[in-house]
Coordinates of C-alpha atoms in Angstrom, one line a residue:
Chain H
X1 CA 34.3 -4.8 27.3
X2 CA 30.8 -3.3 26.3
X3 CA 32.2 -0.9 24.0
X4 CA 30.6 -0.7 21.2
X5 CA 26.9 -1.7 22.9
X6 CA 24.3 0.9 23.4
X7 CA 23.7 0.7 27.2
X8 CA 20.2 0.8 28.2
X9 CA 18.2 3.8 29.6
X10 CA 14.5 3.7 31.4
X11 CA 13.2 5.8 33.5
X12 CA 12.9 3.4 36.5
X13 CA 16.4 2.2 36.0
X14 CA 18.0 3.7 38.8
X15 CA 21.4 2.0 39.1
X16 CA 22.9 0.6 36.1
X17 CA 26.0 -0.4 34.3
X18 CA 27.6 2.4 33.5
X19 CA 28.2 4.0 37.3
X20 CA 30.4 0.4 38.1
X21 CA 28.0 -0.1 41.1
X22 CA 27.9 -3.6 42.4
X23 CA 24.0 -4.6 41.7
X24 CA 21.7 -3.0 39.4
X25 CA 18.8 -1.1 41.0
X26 CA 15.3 -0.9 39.3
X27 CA 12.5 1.4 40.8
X28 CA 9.0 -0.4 41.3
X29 CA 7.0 2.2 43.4
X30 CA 8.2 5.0 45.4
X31 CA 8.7 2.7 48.5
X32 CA 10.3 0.2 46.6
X33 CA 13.0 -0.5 44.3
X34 CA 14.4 -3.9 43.2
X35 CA 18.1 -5.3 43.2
X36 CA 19.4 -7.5 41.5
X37 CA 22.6 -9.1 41.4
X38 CA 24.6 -12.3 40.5
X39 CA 28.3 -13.9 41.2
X40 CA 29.7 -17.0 40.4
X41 CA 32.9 -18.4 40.3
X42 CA 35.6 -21.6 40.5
X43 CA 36.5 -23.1 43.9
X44 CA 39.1 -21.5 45.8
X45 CA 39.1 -23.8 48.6
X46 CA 39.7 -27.8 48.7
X47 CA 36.5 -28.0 51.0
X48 CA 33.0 -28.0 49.2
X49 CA 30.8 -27.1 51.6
X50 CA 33.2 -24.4 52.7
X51 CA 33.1 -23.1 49.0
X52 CA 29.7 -23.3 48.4
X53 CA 29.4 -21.0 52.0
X54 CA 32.0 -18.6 50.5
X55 CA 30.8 -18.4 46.9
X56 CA 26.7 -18.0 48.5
X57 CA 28.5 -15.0 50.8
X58 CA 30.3 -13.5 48.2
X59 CA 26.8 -13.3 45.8
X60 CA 24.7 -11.9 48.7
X61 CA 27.4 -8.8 49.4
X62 CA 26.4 -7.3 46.3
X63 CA 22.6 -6.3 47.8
X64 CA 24.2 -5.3 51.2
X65 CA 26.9 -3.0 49.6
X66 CA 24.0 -0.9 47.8
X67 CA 21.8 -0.6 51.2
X68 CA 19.6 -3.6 49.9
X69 CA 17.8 -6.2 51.8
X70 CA 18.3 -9.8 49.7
X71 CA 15.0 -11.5 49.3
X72 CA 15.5 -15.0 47.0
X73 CA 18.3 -16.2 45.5
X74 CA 18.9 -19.0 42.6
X75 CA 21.9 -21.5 42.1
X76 CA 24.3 -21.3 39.2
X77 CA 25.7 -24.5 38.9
X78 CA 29.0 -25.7 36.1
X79 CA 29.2 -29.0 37.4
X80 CA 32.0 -31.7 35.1
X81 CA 29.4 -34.9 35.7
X82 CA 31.3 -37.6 34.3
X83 CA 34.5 -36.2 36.0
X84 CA 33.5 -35.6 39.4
X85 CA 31.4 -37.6 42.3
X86 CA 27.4 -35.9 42.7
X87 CA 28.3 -35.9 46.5
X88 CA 30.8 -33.2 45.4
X89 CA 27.9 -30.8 43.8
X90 CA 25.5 -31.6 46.8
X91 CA 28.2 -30.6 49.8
X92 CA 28.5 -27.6 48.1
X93 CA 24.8 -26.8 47.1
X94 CA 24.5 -27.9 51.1
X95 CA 27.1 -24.9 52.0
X96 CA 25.4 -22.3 50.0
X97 CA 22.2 -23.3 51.6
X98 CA 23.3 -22.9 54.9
X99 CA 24.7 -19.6 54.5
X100 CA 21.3 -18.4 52.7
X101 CA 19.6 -19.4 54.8
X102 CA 21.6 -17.9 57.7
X103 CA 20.8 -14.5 55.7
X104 CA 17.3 -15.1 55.8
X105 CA 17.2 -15.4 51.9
X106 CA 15.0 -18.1 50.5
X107 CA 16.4 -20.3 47.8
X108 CA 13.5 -20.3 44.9
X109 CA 15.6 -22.1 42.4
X110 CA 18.5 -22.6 40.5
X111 CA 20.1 -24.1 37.2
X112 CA 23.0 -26.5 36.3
X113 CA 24.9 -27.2 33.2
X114 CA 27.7 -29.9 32.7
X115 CA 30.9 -27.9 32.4
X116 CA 34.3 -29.2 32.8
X117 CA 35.3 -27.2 35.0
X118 CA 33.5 -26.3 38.3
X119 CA 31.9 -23.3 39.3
X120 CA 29.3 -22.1 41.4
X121 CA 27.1 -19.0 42.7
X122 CA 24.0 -17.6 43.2
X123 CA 21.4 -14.9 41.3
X124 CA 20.6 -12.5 44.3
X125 CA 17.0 -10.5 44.0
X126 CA 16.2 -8.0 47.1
X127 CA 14.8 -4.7 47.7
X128 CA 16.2 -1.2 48.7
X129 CA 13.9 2.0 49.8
X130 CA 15.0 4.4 45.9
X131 CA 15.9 7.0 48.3
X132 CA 18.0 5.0 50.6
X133 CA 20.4 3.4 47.8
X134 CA 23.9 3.4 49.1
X135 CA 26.1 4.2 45.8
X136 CA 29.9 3.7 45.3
X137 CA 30.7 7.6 44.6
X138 CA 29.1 9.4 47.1
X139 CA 31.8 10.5 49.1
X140 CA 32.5 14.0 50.6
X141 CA 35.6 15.6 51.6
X142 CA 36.1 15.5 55.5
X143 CA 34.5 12.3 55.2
X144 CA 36.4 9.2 57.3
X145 CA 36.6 5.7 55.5
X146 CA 35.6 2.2 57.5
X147 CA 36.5 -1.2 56.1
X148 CA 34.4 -4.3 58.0
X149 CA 36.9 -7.4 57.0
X150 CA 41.0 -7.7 56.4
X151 CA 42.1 -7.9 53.1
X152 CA 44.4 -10.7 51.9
X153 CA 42.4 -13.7 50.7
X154 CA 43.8 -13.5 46.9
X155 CA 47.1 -14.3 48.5
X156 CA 46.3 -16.6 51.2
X157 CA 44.4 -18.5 47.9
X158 CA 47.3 -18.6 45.6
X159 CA 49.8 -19.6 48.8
X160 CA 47.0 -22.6 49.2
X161 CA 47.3 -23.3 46.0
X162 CA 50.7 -23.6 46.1
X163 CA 50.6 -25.8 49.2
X164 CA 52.5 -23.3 50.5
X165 CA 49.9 -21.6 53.1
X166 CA 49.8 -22.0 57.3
X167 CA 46.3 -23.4 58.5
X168 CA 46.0 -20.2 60.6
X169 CA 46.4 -17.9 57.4
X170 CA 43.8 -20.1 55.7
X171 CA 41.3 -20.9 58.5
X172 CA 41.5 -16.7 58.7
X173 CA 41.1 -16.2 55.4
X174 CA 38.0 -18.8 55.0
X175 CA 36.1 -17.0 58.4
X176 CA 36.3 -14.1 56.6
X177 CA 35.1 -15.2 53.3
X178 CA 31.9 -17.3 54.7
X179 CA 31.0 -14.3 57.0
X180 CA 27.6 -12.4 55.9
X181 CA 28.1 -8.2 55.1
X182 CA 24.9 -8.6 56.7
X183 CA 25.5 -7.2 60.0
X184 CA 28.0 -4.5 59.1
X185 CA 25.1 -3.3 56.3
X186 CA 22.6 -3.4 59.1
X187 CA 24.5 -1.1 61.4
X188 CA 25.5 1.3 58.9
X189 CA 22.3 1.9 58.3
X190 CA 21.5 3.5 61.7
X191 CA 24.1 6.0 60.1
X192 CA 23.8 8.7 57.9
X193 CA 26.6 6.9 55.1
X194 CA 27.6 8.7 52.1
X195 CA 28.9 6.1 50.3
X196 CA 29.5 2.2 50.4
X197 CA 30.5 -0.5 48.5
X198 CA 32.3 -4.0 49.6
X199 CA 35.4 -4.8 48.2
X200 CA 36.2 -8.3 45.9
X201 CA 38.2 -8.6 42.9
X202 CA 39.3 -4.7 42.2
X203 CA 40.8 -5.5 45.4
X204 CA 40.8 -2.6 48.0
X205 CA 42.6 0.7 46.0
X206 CA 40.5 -0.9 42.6
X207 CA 37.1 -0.5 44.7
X208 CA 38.8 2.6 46.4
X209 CA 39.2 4.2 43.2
X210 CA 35.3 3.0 42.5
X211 CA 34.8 5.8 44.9
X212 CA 36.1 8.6 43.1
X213 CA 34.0 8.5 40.4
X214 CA 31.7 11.8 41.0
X215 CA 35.0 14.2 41.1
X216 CA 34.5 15.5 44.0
X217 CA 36.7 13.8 46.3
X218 CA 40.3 12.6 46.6
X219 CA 40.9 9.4 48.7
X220 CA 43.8 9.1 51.1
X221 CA 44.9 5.3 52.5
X222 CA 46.8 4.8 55.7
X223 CA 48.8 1.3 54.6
X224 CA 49.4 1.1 58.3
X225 CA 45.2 1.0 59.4
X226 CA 44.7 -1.1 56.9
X227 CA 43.7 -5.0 58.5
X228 CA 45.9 -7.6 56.8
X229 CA 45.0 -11.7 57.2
X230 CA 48.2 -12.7 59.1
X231 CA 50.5 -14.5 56.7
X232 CA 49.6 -12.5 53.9
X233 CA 52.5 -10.0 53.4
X234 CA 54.6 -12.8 54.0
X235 CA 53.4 -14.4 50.7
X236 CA 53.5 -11.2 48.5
X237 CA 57.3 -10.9 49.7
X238 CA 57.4 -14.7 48.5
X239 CA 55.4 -13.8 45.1
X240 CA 52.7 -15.8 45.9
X241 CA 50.8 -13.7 44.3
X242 CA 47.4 -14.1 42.2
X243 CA 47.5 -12.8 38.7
X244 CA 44.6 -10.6 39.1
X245 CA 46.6 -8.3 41.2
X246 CA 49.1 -7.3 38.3
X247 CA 45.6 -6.8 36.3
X248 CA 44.2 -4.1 39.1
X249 CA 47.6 -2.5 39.5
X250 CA 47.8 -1.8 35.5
X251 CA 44.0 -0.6 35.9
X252 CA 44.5 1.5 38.5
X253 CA 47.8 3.0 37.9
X254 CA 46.7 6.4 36.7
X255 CA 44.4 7.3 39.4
X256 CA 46.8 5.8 42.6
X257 CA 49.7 7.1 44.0
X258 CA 51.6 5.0 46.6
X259 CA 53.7 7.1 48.4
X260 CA 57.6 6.3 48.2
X261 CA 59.9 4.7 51.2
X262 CA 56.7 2.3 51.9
X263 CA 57.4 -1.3 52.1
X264 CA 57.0 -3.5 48.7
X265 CA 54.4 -5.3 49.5
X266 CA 51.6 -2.2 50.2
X267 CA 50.9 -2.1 46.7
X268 CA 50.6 -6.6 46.1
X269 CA 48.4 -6.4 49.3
X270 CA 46.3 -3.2 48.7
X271 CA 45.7 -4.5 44.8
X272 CA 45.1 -8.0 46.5
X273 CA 41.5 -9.7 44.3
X274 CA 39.0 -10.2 47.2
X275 CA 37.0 -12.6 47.7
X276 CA 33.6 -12.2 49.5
X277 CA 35.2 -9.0 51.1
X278 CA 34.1 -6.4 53.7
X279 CA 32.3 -3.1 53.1
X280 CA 33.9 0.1 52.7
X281 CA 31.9 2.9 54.0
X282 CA 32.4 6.8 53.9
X283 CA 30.6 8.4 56.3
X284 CA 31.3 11.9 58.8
X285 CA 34.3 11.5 60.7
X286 CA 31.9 12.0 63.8
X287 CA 30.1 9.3 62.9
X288 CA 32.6 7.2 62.1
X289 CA 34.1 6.3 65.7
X290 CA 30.4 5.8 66.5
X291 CA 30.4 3.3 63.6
X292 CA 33.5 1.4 64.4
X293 CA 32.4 0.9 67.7
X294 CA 29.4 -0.5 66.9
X295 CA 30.9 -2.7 64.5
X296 CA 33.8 -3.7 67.3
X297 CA 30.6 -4.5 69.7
X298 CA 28.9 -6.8 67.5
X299 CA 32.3 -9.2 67.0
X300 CA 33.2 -7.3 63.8
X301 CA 36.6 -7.2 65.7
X302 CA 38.9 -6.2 62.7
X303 CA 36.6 -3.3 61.4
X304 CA 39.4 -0.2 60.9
X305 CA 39.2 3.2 60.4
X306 CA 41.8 2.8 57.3
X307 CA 41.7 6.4 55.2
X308 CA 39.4 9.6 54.5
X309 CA 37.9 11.4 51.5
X310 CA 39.9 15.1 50.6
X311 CA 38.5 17.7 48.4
X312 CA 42.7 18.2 46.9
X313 CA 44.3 15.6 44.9
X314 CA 40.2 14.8 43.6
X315 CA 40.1 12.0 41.5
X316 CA 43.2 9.9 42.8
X317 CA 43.3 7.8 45.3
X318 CA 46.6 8.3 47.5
X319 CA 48.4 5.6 49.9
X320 CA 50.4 6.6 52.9
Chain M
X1 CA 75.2 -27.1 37.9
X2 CA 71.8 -25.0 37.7
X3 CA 68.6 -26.5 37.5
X4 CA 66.2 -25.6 34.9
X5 CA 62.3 -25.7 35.6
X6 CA 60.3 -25.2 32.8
X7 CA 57.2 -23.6 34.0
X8 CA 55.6 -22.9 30.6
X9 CA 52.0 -22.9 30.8
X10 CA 51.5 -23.4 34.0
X11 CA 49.4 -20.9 36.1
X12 CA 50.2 -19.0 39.4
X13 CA 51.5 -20.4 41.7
X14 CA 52.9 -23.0 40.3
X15 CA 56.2 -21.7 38.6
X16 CA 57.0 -20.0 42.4
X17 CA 56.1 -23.7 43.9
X18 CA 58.2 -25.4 41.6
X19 CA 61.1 -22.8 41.9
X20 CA 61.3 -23.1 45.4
X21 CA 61.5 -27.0 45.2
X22 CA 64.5 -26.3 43.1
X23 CA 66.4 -23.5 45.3
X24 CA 66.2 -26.3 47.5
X25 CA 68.6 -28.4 46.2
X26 CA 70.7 -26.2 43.8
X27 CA 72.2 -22.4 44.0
X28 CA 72.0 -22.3 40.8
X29 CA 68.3 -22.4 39.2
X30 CA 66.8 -21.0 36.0
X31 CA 62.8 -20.8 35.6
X32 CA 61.7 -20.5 32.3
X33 CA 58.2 -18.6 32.1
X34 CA 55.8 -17.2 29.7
X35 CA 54.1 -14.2 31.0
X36 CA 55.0 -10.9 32.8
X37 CA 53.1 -12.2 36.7
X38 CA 54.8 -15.6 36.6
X39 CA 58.3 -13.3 35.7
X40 CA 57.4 -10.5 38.8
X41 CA 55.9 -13.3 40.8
X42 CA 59.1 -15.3 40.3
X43 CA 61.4 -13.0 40.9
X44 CA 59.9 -11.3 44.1
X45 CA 60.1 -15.1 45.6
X46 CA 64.0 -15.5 44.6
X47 CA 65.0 -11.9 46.4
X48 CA 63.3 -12.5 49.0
X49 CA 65.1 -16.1 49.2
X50 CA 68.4 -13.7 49.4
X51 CA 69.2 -14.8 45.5
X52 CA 70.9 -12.9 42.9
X53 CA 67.5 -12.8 40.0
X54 CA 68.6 -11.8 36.4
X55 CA 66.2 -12.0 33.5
X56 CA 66.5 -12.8 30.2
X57 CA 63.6 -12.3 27.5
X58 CA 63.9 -14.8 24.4
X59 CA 61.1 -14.3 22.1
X60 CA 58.3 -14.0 24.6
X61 CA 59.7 -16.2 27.2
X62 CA 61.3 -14.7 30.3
X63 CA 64.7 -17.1 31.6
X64 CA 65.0 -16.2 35.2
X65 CA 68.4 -16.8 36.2
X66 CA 68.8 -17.6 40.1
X67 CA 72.0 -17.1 42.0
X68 CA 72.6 -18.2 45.8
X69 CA 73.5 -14.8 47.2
X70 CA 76.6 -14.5 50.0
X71 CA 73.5 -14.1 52.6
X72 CA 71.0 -16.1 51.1
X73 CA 69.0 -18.5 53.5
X74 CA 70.0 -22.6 53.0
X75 CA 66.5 -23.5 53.1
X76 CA 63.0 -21.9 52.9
X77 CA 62.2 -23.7 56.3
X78 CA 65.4 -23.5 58.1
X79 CA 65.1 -20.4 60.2
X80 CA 68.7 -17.8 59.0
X81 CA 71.9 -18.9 61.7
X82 CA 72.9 -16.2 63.5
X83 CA 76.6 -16.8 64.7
X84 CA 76.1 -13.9 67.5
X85 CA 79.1 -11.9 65.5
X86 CA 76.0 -10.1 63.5
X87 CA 75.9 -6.6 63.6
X88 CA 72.4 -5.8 66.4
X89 CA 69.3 -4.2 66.4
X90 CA 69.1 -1.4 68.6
X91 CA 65.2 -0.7 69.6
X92 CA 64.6 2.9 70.1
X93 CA 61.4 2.7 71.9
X94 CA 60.9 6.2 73.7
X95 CA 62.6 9.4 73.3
X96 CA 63.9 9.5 76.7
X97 CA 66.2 7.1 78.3
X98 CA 65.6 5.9 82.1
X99 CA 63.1 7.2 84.2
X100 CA 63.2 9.8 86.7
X101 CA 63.2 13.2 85.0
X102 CA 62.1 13.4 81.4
X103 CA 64.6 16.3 80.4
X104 CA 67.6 14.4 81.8
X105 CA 66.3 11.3 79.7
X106 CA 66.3 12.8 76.3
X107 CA 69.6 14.6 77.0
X108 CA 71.1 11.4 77.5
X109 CA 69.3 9.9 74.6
X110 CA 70.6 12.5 72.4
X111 CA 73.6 11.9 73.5
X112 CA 73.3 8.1 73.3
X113 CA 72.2 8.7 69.5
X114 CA 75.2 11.6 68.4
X115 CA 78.2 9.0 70.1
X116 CA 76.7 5.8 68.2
X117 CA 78.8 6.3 64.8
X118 CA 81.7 6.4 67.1
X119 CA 81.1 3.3 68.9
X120 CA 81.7 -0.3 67.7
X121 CA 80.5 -2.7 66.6
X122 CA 77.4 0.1 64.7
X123 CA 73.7 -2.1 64.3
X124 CA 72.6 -3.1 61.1
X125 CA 69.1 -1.6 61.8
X126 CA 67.7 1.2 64.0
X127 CA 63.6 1.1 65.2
X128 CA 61.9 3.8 66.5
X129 CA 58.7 3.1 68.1
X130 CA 56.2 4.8 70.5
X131 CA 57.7 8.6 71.2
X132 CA 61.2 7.2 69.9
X133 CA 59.0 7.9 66.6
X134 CA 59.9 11.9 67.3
X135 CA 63.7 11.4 66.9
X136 CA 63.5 10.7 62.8
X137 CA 61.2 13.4 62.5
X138 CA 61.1 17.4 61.8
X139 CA 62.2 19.6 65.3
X140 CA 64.4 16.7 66.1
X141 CA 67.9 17.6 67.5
X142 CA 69.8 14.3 66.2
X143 CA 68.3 14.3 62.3
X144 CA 71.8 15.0 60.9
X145 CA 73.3 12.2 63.4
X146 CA 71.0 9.9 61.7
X147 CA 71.0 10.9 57.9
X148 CA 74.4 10.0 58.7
X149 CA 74.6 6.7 60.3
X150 CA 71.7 6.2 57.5
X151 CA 74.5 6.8 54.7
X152 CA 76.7 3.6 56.1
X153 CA 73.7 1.9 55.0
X154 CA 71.9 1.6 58.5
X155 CA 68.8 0.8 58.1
X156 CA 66.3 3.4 60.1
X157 CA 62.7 2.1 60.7
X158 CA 59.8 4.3 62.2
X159 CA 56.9 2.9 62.9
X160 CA 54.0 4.1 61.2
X161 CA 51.0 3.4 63.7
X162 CA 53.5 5.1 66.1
X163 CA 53.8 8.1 63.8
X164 CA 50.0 8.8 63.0
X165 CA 49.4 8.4 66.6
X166 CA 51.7 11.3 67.6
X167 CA 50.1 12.7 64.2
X168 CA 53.9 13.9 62.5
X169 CA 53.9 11.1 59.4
X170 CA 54.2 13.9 57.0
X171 CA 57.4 15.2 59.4
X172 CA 59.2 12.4 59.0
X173 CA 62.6 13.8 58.0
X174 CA 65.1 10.5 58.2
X175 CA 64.0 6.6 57.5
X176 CA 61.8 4.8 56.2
X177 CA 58.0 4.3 57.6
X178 CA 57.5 1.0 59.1
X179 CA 54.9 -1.5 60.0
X180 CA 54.9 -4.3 63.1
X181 CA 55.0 -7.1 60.6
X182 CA 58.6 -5.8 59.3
X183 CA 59.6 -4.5 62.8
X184 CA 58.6 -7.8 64.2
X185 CA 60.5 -9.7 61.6
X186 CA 64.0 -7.7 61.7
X187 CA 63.5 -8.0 65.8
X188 CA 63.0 -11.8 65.7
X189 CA 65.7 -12.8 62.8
X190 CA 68.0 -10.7 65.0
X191 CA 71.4 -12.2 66.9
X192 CA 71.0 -9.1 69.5
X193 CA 68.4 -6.5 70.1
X194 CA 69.7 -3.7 71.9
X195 CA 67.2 -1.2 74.2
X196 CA 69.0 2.0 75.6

């Protein structure tokens, strides 16, 4: 989409567009580098405070996923006036709220446009140490891959949408999507992590492949370690499936290989868009049980061990 | 008669939603879409439904044309009837059969496993779990009894987290690899499930 557009260079700019990182990193001193970040998007839920939680979760990952410590956040706000109630817009500015200010974050701000059709997110700001930035493609071979959260919300969304979901794949979905990265980024850090970002609309081989971008690793998947929302691989069997999946898949398809004999619905579930997802962290494979344990400890119950980096097959992401 | 939903312009999921409203009342149904998701979204939803799915492409719309399959559930609610004359499930859940000495156990389950193409009625589906993993896999004495119970179009399921457990995934030598949720399913939707 930015072809054609010089993108910009300074000195201080640590962490920009072109390495697909998820927030941009900008070096103040040699303590202290900013982030900055933003994520906004239309409801996915019936519930407005529950989607202003979600959408405020999602926005904060961002700064968590790159080792960063958010600070102040602002609301973005497409709001259809004449259309909709201003109790709508104010449940959900209420749910966002909460959940910032369950990260600690403090709201400085915000802006709202009339829109007729309804969207809202936050502008993230925090801080990150310039040598302590965790990037997407820092990955080594030998190195074993954690994922925080289960994957599956794109298809629990389009079953809800459809009317067609259980209230236990949704209520599982929707405790995953309003929970923080906060804790899992907090842990990791006592860790010495190679890599890390979280996964949301690439779904988890797009972000997977996100990881391969220094060519010097190869990424294997086990389907099977993978945590799956229950009721999820029952909708991509029913084709209940959102459209951005068909959009990763094409994106992806020359860097993954799913292996053959696995069950049709790997590749609709791995591809899956999430929303607000968990973290995907490389780290040693010493480390990593260490990790998972940690994260197990602190109610991060679904946290998995789901794949490692290779140094054969570099540059493709493989799915067992 | 078929049905004819015209899901034109309408975005996901709507054109499944609707076309399962219609499977509901007719075993015939055609769903008329306008882009490739709705077409693959569409059609994943009518096999899994047990229907026949043939598309049609006319000038950048894809007809979709449902048929009620010989095995095709009624119903998207009604759980499938089993009339107990269904072929079973036989659960393979160890490589050893009985307790007492190990050696004697796999002897018998190798045994159990060579006899089964000669013995009626044959199961429709075959799942090997926990150390019964070992029997689909590289080293195992009864591969060529199951390549070919697997050529009558026996379904042979391994299960996976069983396989990287005992660390021989990339020994498999027969079947597919499996996961709980479709172990679960064929276990559950089956008349009989039969544990040597």
């Amino acid at each position: 989409m930015l072809d054609g557009i010089e993108l910009p260079s300074h000195p201080n700019l640590l962490v920009g567009l072109e390495s697909l990182d998820d927030a941009g990193v900008f070096r103040l001193t040699d303590e202290i580098a900013l982030v900055q970040t933003v994520d906004f998007f239309t409801p996915i839920v019936d519930d407005p405070y529950t989607f202003g939680q979600i959408a405020a979760a999602n926005a904060l990952s961002d700064v968590y996923a790159m080792g960063g410590t958010p600070l102040t956040a602002m609301n973005l706000v497409c709001f259809p006036s004449k259309a909709m109630d201003f109790s709508i817009l104010k449940e959900i500015l209420r749910g966002g709220l909460d959940k910032i200010n369950e990260a600690e974050v403090t709201l400085v701000g915000g802006h709202s446009i009339d829109d007729p059709e309804l969207k809202y997110g936050l502008s993230v700001t925090g801080t990150v140490h310039p040598n302590k930035i965790l990037g997407n493609a820092g990955a080594r071979p030998g190195d074993q891959l954690v994922l925080t959260k289960p994957i599956g919300t794109g298809l629990v969304n389009t079953a809800l949408k459809g009317n067609m979901a259980s209230a236990e794949a949704v209520d599982a979905a929707v405790a995953q999507m309003t929970t923080l990265n906060r804790e899992a980024a907090e842990l990791l850090m006592e860790f010495d992590v190679h890599a890390c970002t979280d996964v949301t609309g690439f779904g988890l081989l797009g972000h997977a492949c996100e990881m391969l971008l220094s060519g010097e690793v190869g990424i294997e998947i086990d389907h099977t370690a993978v945590p799956i929302i229950a009721g999820a691989i029952e909708y991509a069997s029913q084709g209940l499936i959102p459209g951005g999946t068909y959009r990763n898949r094409d994106h992806g398809a020359s860097r993954v290989e799913i292996a053959s004999g696995l069950p049709d619905w790997v590749e609709s579930v791995l591809f899956d868009p999430q929303t607000s997802g968990g973290l995907i962290i490389a780290l040693p494979s010493a480390d990593a049980k260490s990790l998972l344990q940690k994260l197990r400890d602190a109610g991060i119950e679904k946290a998995s061990i789901i794949g490692r980096a290779t140094s054969d097959r570099k540059g493709k992401v493989v799915v067992r | 008669m078929a049905l004819t939903v015209d899901a034109r312009t309408l975005s996901c999921p709507q054109p499944v939603v609707l076309t399962n409203k219609a499977v509901e009342e007719s075993d015939q149904v055609i769903t008329i879409v306008d882009n490739e998701v709705a077409k693959e979204n569409v059609t994943r939803f009518a096999r899994s439904k047990g229907f026949d799915v043939t598309v049609e492409e006319k000038s950048g719309e894809f007809h979709i044309h449902l048929t009620r399959g010989e095995a095709a559930e009624q119903t998207c609610c009604e759980p499938l009837a089993t009339t107990g004359d269904e072929p079973p499930v036989l659960l393979i859940a160890s490589d050893s059969i009985g307790r007492g000495s190990d050696e004697l156990g796999q002897k018998l389950m190798t045994a159990f496993v060579q006899i089964l193409s000669e013995v009626n009625p044959q199961p429709k589906t075959i799942i090997f779990m926990n150390s019964g993993v070992k029997l689909v896999c590289e080293g195992s004495q009864v591969i060529e009894d199951l390549r070919a119970l697997a050529e009558q179009e026996i379904e042979l399921l391994a299960c996976g987290t069983c396989l990287g457990y005992y660390d021989i995934k990339e020994k498999l030598a027969v079947g597919q690899v499996s996961n709980m949720f479709d172990i679960a399913t064929a276990m559950m939707g089956a008349s009989k499930v039969i544990a040597p």
